[in-house]
Structure formats: C-alpha cells, structure tokens
Short mmCIF file of C-alpha atoms in Angstrom, two decimals:
data_model
loop_
_atom_site.label_atom_id
_atom_site.label_comp_id
_atom_site.label_asym_id
_atom_site.label_seq_id
_atom_site.Cartn_x
_atom_site.Cartn_y
_atom_site.Cartn_z
CA MET A 12 -0.03 0.15 -0.28
CA THR A 13 1.67 3.46 -0.70
CA GLY A 14 0.29 7.12 -0.75
CA PHE A 15 0.92 8.19 3.00
CA ARG A 16 3.19 10.30 3.86
CA ASP A 17 5.57 10.34 6.94
CA GLU A 18 4.36 13.39 8.55
CA TYR A 19 0.92 11.50 8.66
CA LEU A 20 2.24 8.39 10.27
CA LEU A 21 3.52 10.31 12.91
CA SER A 22 0.22 10.87 14.17
CA TYR A 23 -1.83 8.07 13.17
CA LYS A 24 -3.13 7.36 16.58
CA GLU A 25 -5.32 10.09 16.04
CA ALA A 26 -7.21 8.47 13.37
CA CYS A 27 -9.46 5.30 13.07
CA LYS A 28 -8.73 1.98 11.77
CA ILE A 29 -11.53 1.27 10.03
CA PRO A 30 -10.66 2.68 6.36
CA PHE A 31 -7.60 0.60 6.76
CA THR A 32 -9.35 -2.72 7.79
CA HIS A 33 -12.90 -2.99 6.74
CA CYS A 34 -15.13 -2.46 3.82
CA GLU A 35 -18.75 -2.77 2.91
CA ILE A 36 -20.33 -4.00 -0.25
CA TYR A 37 -23.79 -2.71 -1.03
CA PRO A 38 -26.53 -4.04 -3.32
CA ASP A 39 -26.04 -1.24 -5.89
CA GLY A 40 -22.08 -2.58 -6.15
CA GLU A 41 -20.87 0.50 -3.73
CA LEU A 42 -17.49 0.03 -1.99
CA TRP A 43 -18.16 1.96 1.37
CA SER A 44 -15.41 2.38 4.34
CA CYS A 45 -17.91 2.18 6.86
CA CYS A 46 -21.58 1.51 8.02
CA GLU A 47 -24.09 4.01 6.17
CA PRO A 48 -25.13 5.74 9.66
CA PHE A 49 -21.68 6.60 10.57
CA PHE A 50 -20.67 7.51 7.46
CA LYS A 51 -21.58 10.78 5.12
CA ASP A 52 -22.69 9.37 1.33
CA ILE A 53 -18.93 8.91 -0.07
CA SER A 54 -18.40 5.47 -2.35
CA PHE A 55 -15.02 4.78 -3.56
CA GLY A 56 -15.92 2.78 -6.49
CA ASN A 57 -18.63 0.42 -7.99
CA ILE A 58 -17.45 -3.53 -7.96
CA PHE A 59 -19.81 -3.80 -10.67
CA GLU A 60 -17.69 -1.95 -12.90
CA LYS A 61 -13.93 -2.43 -11.41
CA PRO A 62 -11.98 -5.35 -9.75
CA PHE A 63 -11.96 -4.98 -6.10
CA ASN A 64 -8.24 -4.29 -5.48
CA GLU A 65 -8.40 -1.48 -7.95
CA ILE A 66 -10.86 0.20 -5.75
CA TRP A 67 -9.54 -0.49 -2.22
CA ASN A 68 -6.10 0.35 -3.14
CA GLY A 69 -7.06 3.34 -5.34
CA LYS A 70 -6.79 6.91 -5.40
CA THR A 71 -9.99 8.09 -3.96
CA PHE A 72 -9.53 5.37 -1.16
CA ASN A 73 -6.03 6.56 -0.25
CA GLU A 74 -7.06 10.01 -0.17
CA PHE A 75 -9.46 9.50 2.51
CA ARG A 76 -7.04 7.43 4.63
CA ASN A 77 -4.68 10.59 4.46
CA LYS A 78 -7.23 12.93 5.21
CA MET A 79 -8.49 11.36 8.47
CA LEU A 80 -4.34 10.78 9.04
CA ASN A 81 -4.23 14.43 8.67
CA GLY A 82 -7.35 14.89 11.31
CA ASP A 83 -9.83 15.42 9.04
CA PHE A 84 -13.11 13.71 9.87
CA SER A 85 -15.27 15.84 7.94
CA ASN A 86 -16.81 12.54 6.16
CA CYS A 87 -17.75 10.82 9.22
CA HIS A 88 -20.68 11.55 11.80
CA ARG A 89 -18.42 11.49 14.85
CA ASP A 90 -21.13 12.29 16.97
CA LEU A 91 -23.01 9.05 15.97
CA CYS A 92 -20.23 6.50 15.42
CA MET A 93 -18.26 4.18 17.95
CA TYR A 94 -14.56 5.42 16.92
CA SER A 95 -11.83 2.60 16.43
CA PRO A 96 -8.55 4.29 17.07
CA ILE A 97 -5.54 3.03 15.52
CA ASN A 98 -3.12 0.82 18.17
CA ASN A 99 -0.47 -0.27 15.61
CA ILE A 100 1.36 1.42 13.03
CA ASP A 101 1.39 -1.64 11.21
CA THR A 102 -2.35 -1.25 10.57
CA ILE A 103 -1.27 1.40 8.25
CA LYS A 104 1.47 0.12 6.45
CA ASN A 105 -0.01 -3.42 6.04
CA CYS A 106 -3.37 -2.70 4.39
CA GLN A 107 -3.01 -4.27 1.01
CA TYR A 108 -5.76 -6.03 1.70
CA PRO A 109 -8.78 -5.30 4.31
CA GLU A 110 -8.56 -7.71 7.27
CA GLU A 111 -12.47 -7.88 7.14
CA ILE A 112 -15.22 -7.37 4.58
CA LEU A 113 -18.77 -6.64 5.10
CA LEU A 114 -21.21 -8.14 2.26
CA CYS A 115 -24.49 -6.51 2.38
CA TYR A 116 -25.04 -6.78 -1.50
CA ASP A 117 -27.45 -9.41 -1.00
CA GLN A 118 -30.88 -8.53 0.19
CA GLU A 119 -32.75 -11.87 -0.10
CA CYS A 120 -34.60 -12.19 3.42
CA ASN A 121 -37.24 -14.25 4.54
CA TYR A 122 -38.70 -11.35 7.00
CA LYS A 123 -40.64 -8.35 6.05
CA CYS A 124 -39.76 -6.35 9.32
CA ILE A 125 -41.87 -3.34 9.81
CA THR A 126 -38.25 -1.10 10.38
CA CYS A 127 -36.45 -2.75 7.06
CA ARG A 128 -39.13 -3.68 4.28
CA ASP A 129 -42.56 -4.12 3.45
CA GLU A 130 -42.39 -7.45 1.53
CA ILE A 131 -40.10 -10.72 1.65
CA LEU A 132 -37.34 -10.43 -0.86
CA THR A 133 -36.58 -13.14 -2.93
CA TYR A 134 -34.41 -13.09 -5.95
CA SER A 135 -35.14 -14.16 -9.74
CA ASP A 136 -32.82 -16.87 -11.46
CA GLU A 137 -31.27 -13.99 -13.56
CA GLU A 138 -30.86 -11.82 -10.08
CA LEU A 139 -29.07 -14.71 -8.43
CA LYS A 140 -26.65 -15.20 -11.43
CA LYS A 141 -25.89 -11.85 -11.11
CA LEU A 142 -24.82 -12.03 -7.18
CA GLU A 143 -22.84 -15.11 -8.42
CA HIS A 144 -21.37 -13.34 -10.84
CA ILE A 145 -20.04 -10.51 -8.16
CA SER A 146 -18.61 -13.36 -5.42
CA THR A 147 -16.81 -15.16 -8.46
CA LYS A 148 -14.92 -11.99 -9.55
CA ASN A 149 -14.40 -9.65 -6.90
CA ILE A 150 -15.08 -11.90 -3.43
CA LEU A 151 -13.47 -15.21 -3.66
CA PRO A 152 -10.36 -14.34 -5.31
CA ILE A 153 -9.15 -11.95 -2.27
CA ILE A 154 -10.96 -14.34 0.35
CA LYS A 155 -7.64 -16.20 1.18
CA HIS A 156 -6.08 -12.62 2.40
CA VAL A 157 -9.26 -11.70 4.35
CA ASP A 158 -9.10 -12.34 8.29
CA LYS A 159 -13.08 -12.01 8.71
CA ILE A 160 -16.04 -12.22 6.34
CA ILE A 161 -19.68 -10.81 7.71
CA PHE A 162 -22.29 -11.90 5.95
CA SER A 163 -25.30 -9.57 6.32
CA GLY A 164 -27.64 -7.62 3.97
CA GLY A 165 -31.32 -9.23 4.06
CA ASP A 166 -30.37 -12.58 5.98
CA PRO A 167 -27.56 -14.83 4.95
CA LEU A 168 -28.94 -17.95 6.31
CA ALA A 169 -32.21 -18.03 4.45
CA SER A 170 -30.56 -16.32 1.60
CA ARG A 171 -29.47 -19.03 -1.38
CA HIS A 172 -26.75 -16.97 -2.65
CA ALA A 173 -25.16 -16.42 1.04
CA ARG A 174 -25.72 -20.06 2.01
CA THR A 175 -23.68 -21.17 -1.21
CA LEU A 176 -20.89 -18.61 -0.56
CA ILE A 177 -20.60 -19.63 3.07
CA LYS A 178 -19.64 -23.16 2.19
CA THR A 179 -17.36 -21.91 -0.61
CA VAL A 180 -15.54 -19.57 1.70
CA THR A 181 -15.23 -22.28 4.25
CA LYS A 182 -13.34 -24.64 1.79
CA ILE A 183 -10.97 -21.64 0.46
CA ASN A 184 -9.87 -20.47 3.67
CA PRO A 185 -11.12 -22.84 6.47
CA ASN A 186 -9.49 -20.62 9.03
CA ILE A 187 -11.55 -17.60 8.43
CA LYS A 188 -13.48 -15.85 11.06
CA ILE A 189 -17.11 -15.91 10.10
CA ASN A 190 -19.63 -13.35 11.44
CA LEU A 191 -23.52 -13.34 11.07
CA GLN A 192 -26.25 -11.01 10.91
CA THR A 193 -29.50 -12.46 10.90
CA GLN A 194 -32.78 -12.89 12.44
CA GLY A 195 -31.94 -16.07 13.60
CA TYR A 196 -34.94 -18.00 12.51
CA TYR A 197 -32.50 -20.78 11.03
CA LEU A 198 -29.96 -20.38 13.41
CA ASP A 199 -29.92 -24.07 14.63
CA LYS A 200 -27.96 -27.19 14.54
CA ALA A 201 -29.00 -28.56 11.61
CA ASN A 202 -28.32 -25.48 9.47
CA MET A 203 -25.18 -25.00 10.91
CA GLU A 204 -24.19 -28.49 9.99
CA LYS A 205 -25.59 -27.94 6.46
CA LEU A 206 -23.66 -25.25 6.08
CA GLY A 207 -20.28 -26.41 6.96
CA ILE A 208 -20.00 -24.24 9.94
CA LYS A 209 -18.17 -25.43 12.87
CA LYS A 210 -17.40 -22.02 14.67
CA LEU A 211 -18.66 -18.50 14.31
CA ASP A 212 -16.54 -15.29 15.73
CA ASN A 213 -19.33 -13.51 15.91
CA VAL A 214 -23.26 -13.73 15.31
CA SER A 215 -25.49 -10.65 15.56
CA ILE A 216 -29.33 -11.19 16.00
CA SER A 217 -32.22 -8.66 14.80
CA ILE A 218 -34.76 -9.25 17.46
CA HIS A 219 -36.18 -5.80 18.54
CA ALA A 220 -38.71 -7.10 21.43
CA ALA A 221 -38.86 -8.90 24.35
CA THR A 222 -42.40 -10.09 24.26
CA ARG A 223 -43.57 -12.70 21.68
CA ASN A 224 -46.33 -9.95 21.01
CA THR A 225 -44.27 -7.13 20.47
CA TYR A 226 -42.18 -9.76 18.51
CA ASN A 227 -44.79 -10.49 15.89
CA LYS A 228 -46.04 -6.69 15.35
CA ILE A 229 -42.45 -5.70 14.81
CA MET A 230 -41.17 -8.85 12.54
CA ARG A 231 -44.50 -9.71 11.22
CA LYS A 232 -43.75 -13.38 11.70
CA ASP A 233 -44.73 -15.65 14.83
CA ALA A 234 -41.35 -17.16 15.62
CA PHE A 235 -40.35 -15.50 18.99
CA ASN A 236 -40.44 -18.85 20.64
CA LYS A 237 -38.17 -20.35 18.08
CA ILE A 238 -35.75 -17.46 17.94
CA MET A 239 -35.64 -17.79 21.87
CA LYS A 240 -34.83 -21.75 21.57
CA ASN A 241 -32.17 -20.94 18.68
CA LEU A 242 -30.55 -18.20 21.08
CA LYS A 243 -30.54 -21.03 23.58
CA PHE A 244 -28.51 -23.19 21.09
CA ILE A 245 -25.96 -20.65 20.58
CA SER A 246 -25.57 -19.63 23.97
CA GLU A 247 -24.56 -23.64 24.40
CA GLY A 248 -22.38 -23.27 21.85
CA LYS A 249 -20.36 -19.93 23.08
CA LYS A 250 -19.79 -22.07 26.34
CA GLN A 251 -18.21 -24.82 24.57
CA GLY A 252 -15.66 -22.20 22.64
CA LYS A 253 -17.63 -22.43 19.16
CA ILE A 254 -18.97 -18.75 19.28
CA GLY A 255 -16.89 -15.91 20.37
CA TRP A 256 -19.26 -13.18 20.71
CA ILE A 257 -23.11 -13.07 20.37
CA VAL A 258 -25.07 -9.61 19.89
CA LEU A 259 -28.95 -9.16 20.08
CA ASN A 260 -29.95 -6.07 18.01
CA PHE A 261 -32.84 -3.79 19.31
CA VAL A 262 -33.99 -0.61 17.07
CA VAL A 263 -35.82 1.51 19.43
CA HIS A 264 -38.76 3.41 18.40
CA SER A 265 -42.49 4.08 19.90
CA MET A 266 -43.45 0.33 19.87
CA ASN A 267 -40.86 -1.19 21.76
CA TYR A 268 -38.86 0.97 23.80
CA LYS A 269 -40.61 -0.02 27.16
CA GLU A 270 -39.29 -3.55 26.56
CA MET A 271 -35.85 -2.12 26.78
CA PRO A 272 -34.93 -3.50 29.95
CA ALA A 273 -36.76 -6.58 29.48
CA PHE A 274 -34.48 -7.60 26.42
CA VAL A 275 -31.11 -6.95 28.62
CA LYS A 276 -32.50 -9.41 30.83
CA ILE A 277 -32.43 -11.84 28.04
CA ALA A 278 -29.29 -10.71 27.00
CA GLU A 279 -27.68 -11.82 30.32
CA LYS A 280 -29.57 -14.88 30.34
CA TYR A 281 -27.90 -16.26 27.50
CA ASP A 282 -24.31 -14.71 27.97
CA ALA A 283 -24.99 -11.82 24.97
CA THR A 284 -24.59 -8.37 24.72
CA ALA A 285 -27.70 -6.10 23.98
CA HIS A 286 -27.47 -3.23 20.93
CA PHE A 287 -29.48 -0.33 21.11
CA TRP A 288 -30.12 1.53 18.53
CA SER A 289 -32.66 4.42 17.82
CA TYR A 290 -34.38 4.12 14.94
CA LYS A 291 -33.12 5.71 11.49
CA PRO A 292 -35.74 6.17 8.00
CA TRP A 293 -35.33 3.75 5.70
CA PRO A 294 -37.12 4.21 2.50
CA SER A 295 -38.00 0.87 1.79
CA ALA A 296 -39.45 0.41 5.50
CA GLU A 297 -43.27 0.87 6.56
CA MET A 298 -42.01 2.89 9.44
CA HIS A 299 -40.22 5.41 6.70
CA LYS A 300 -43.52 7.76 5.97
CA ARG A 301 -44.42 7.72 9.81
CA TYR A 302 -41.00 8.75 11.32
CA ASN A 303 -42.10 11.52 13.67
CA GLU A 304 -45.10 9.24 15.09
CA VAL A 305 -42.30 6.38 16.03
CA ALA A 306 -39.25 8.58 16.91
CA VAL A 307 -39.74 8.05 20.59
CA PHE A 308 -36.06 9.16 21.27
CA GLU A 309 -36.83 12.48 19.28
CA PRO A 310 -37.19 15.37 22.19
CA PHE A 311 -40.47 16.65 19.86
CA HIS A 312 -42.01 12.81 20.80
CA LYS A 313 -45.04 13.04 23.17
CA ASP A 314 -43.29 9.76 24.60
CA TYR A 315 -39.65 10.86 24.58
CA PRO A 316 -39.84 12.17 29.00
CA LYS A 317 -41.10 8.06 29.60
CA LEU A 318 -37.94 7.06 27.26
CA GLN A 319 -35.54 9.02 29.54
CA LYS A 320 -37.28 7.63 32.56
CA ILE A 321 -36.68 4.25 31.19
CA LEU A 322 -32.82 4.95 30.27
CA HIS A 323 -32.43 6.16 33.47
CA ASN A 324 -32.44 2.34 34.80
CA PRO A 325 -29.62 1.24 36.37
CA ILE A 326 -29.97 -1.85 34.24
CA PHE A 327 -28.49 -0.10 31.30
CA LYS A 328 -25.15 -0.27 33.24
CA SER A 329 -25.06 -3.92 32.64
CA PRO A 330 -21.94 -5.59 30.92
CA HIS A 331 -24.54 -7.06 28.98
CA CYS A 332 -25.57 -3.65 27.18
CA ILE A 333 -24.28 -1.34 24.71
CA LEU A 334 -26.51 2.07 24.15
CA TYR A 335 -25.58 3.42 20.92
CA PRO A 336 -24.59 7.23 21.21
CA GLU A 337 -28.08 8.90 20.28
CA LEU A 338 -29.52 6.75 23.08
CA LEU A 339 -26.73 6.98 25.72
CA LYS A 340 -27.05 10.79 25.49
CA ILE A 341 -30.52 10.54 26.84
CA ALA A 342 -29.70 8.28 29.41
CA MET A 343 -27.05 10.60 30.77
CA SER A 344 -29.60 13.88 30.56
#
C-alpha cells in the first residue's frame, strides 16, 4: 500500500482504523468504508465496474485515508459513531487487503420487518446469477487474504446465494472468521451442519422485542419462541468455545421502547450483549413515512420523557448492554 506521507504516520493514533481494515459492499455495487449511519455519502468505487483491488488500493480511497491521518473527519458522523482508534502503525502500512469485509449486497430475506422492508425479498434466477458473478469476480479471489467475512444484508441464513457462498468461503479459507448478521430463524444445529459452520466469530441477531406479542407486530412473523430456542442453542455453543460473541439487536422506536430493560435481561440470560440503536428512516420500510410518530428518542415526541425515565434504569449499566450514542446521550441527560 502506498500513498501515505511520513508526517501523517506520526499522528496515526488520532485516526480511525476502519478505512485501513474494513470495507462494505452494498446492493448497488458501491464499496464503502464504513456503516451508512456513521459515514457521509461517499463511495470509493463500484465492484460492478472495477476489480476490488483497484478500488481498495485506488486513489480515492488513499486520499480519504490521508485526510483522516491529517485529522480531517469531515466525511464521518463523529457524533454517532463508535470510533475505533489505530493501536498499531502496521495497521496502516500493511493494508494491501482489508482485514474484514462486510457483504450486504445480497438482500434476500424471509422477513418483512416493519423497520426494514414491506415485503419478503426473493431473487429471480437472473438476479442470482448476477450475485454469483459478483462473488466469483470480486470476493472469492481475495478471500485467502482476509481474516474475517461478515455476512449481512437480508438474512444470510435464508439467502440461497449467501448459503452457497458460505460453503465455498470455508473451503477456500478454513481459518477465516465468520460473522453472521441474521434474524436467527435458521440459526439452529441442522443449518450450521448443512453450511459446514463449525465455529462463529460473532453472531448478531435482530430481535427488537422482549415479548412474543411485540415481536410479532414488528417482525411480522410468529417466531419469537423459535428464536429463543435458537438463542439457547448458540448460547451453549458459546460455552463450548464454538461462538465468540453474541449480539442481540434492538432498534428503538415507539412500539418497543418499554421492553428495553427486559431485553437486557434476555441478553444476560444467554450471555449475549444487547445493542440498542435509535430507528433511522429506511425508504423501503413501513415506518419510513411515519418517522415523527415512531421516533420516541426525539425531544419532540410525546413519550420522550418516558424513554428518558426508562434509560435512567441502572440495568443499562450492565456489561451485557451497549447504548449507541444518541440513546446514551438521553441516558446521561
């Protein structure tokens, strides 16, 4: 990797490691450095048009890295992000390939959660061939150089493309760390065996509720009991050293905020970590058109004082709980 001036390297500890270690590939083929809520609208290239290495090691990406090393975070939402400082200068010098890739270009999913999309998404045969072309051309050739691969997007355990890709990736690089971001419906012993997954570095499950009734309304699928059963299975896997970290995701809005303390208790029960996010408008979601109605975390919302009171509960100081910045500010107010 070239393009970093020596004077920048002297102050590397002030920079964030993400642009040197991490990238994300989105459905439109755009390659980003960081998660959309934390990163202003900038793409470094499109893998439908250019090879991965040409983008990752390209001029645009290097210029962005140099800006950050020079203390310029103008492309980042610093008020929202969970900043990751660089601890070792080798992170900068040895970044010819990313350490980890998040694949969210595959959106096939068996859920139609109201915070995400209105319909279950299933690809046509032609669309599946396009996804296969992307992975063959741009993903598989660099897999042996990558430490970790994160399967996200829709639900990798429900996606036909992702399931095939997982099997292939583990054959190419048996030691690669696999992270799954899933709704958890297929997160059971039978599916792990089918996919050849013997160990997971991290599993992140979107649940957004602590009761069956609320879960059904938000996820629009009567599967809460099944999810809890699967959660017990992976919790046992963690005890056996087969799973590193279990994250339970909870996007906060007016329909579920009262269940936040109970959700922390679920995380404690299964040795997981509850991650609480505030809802962000998503164009394909049912909630998108009624943001003001559901945004309980906004001061203008009628139930904002109730959320404040809930967030003052000592349970949110549990080591099994992480409040992302917007909610943490409310908890500290």
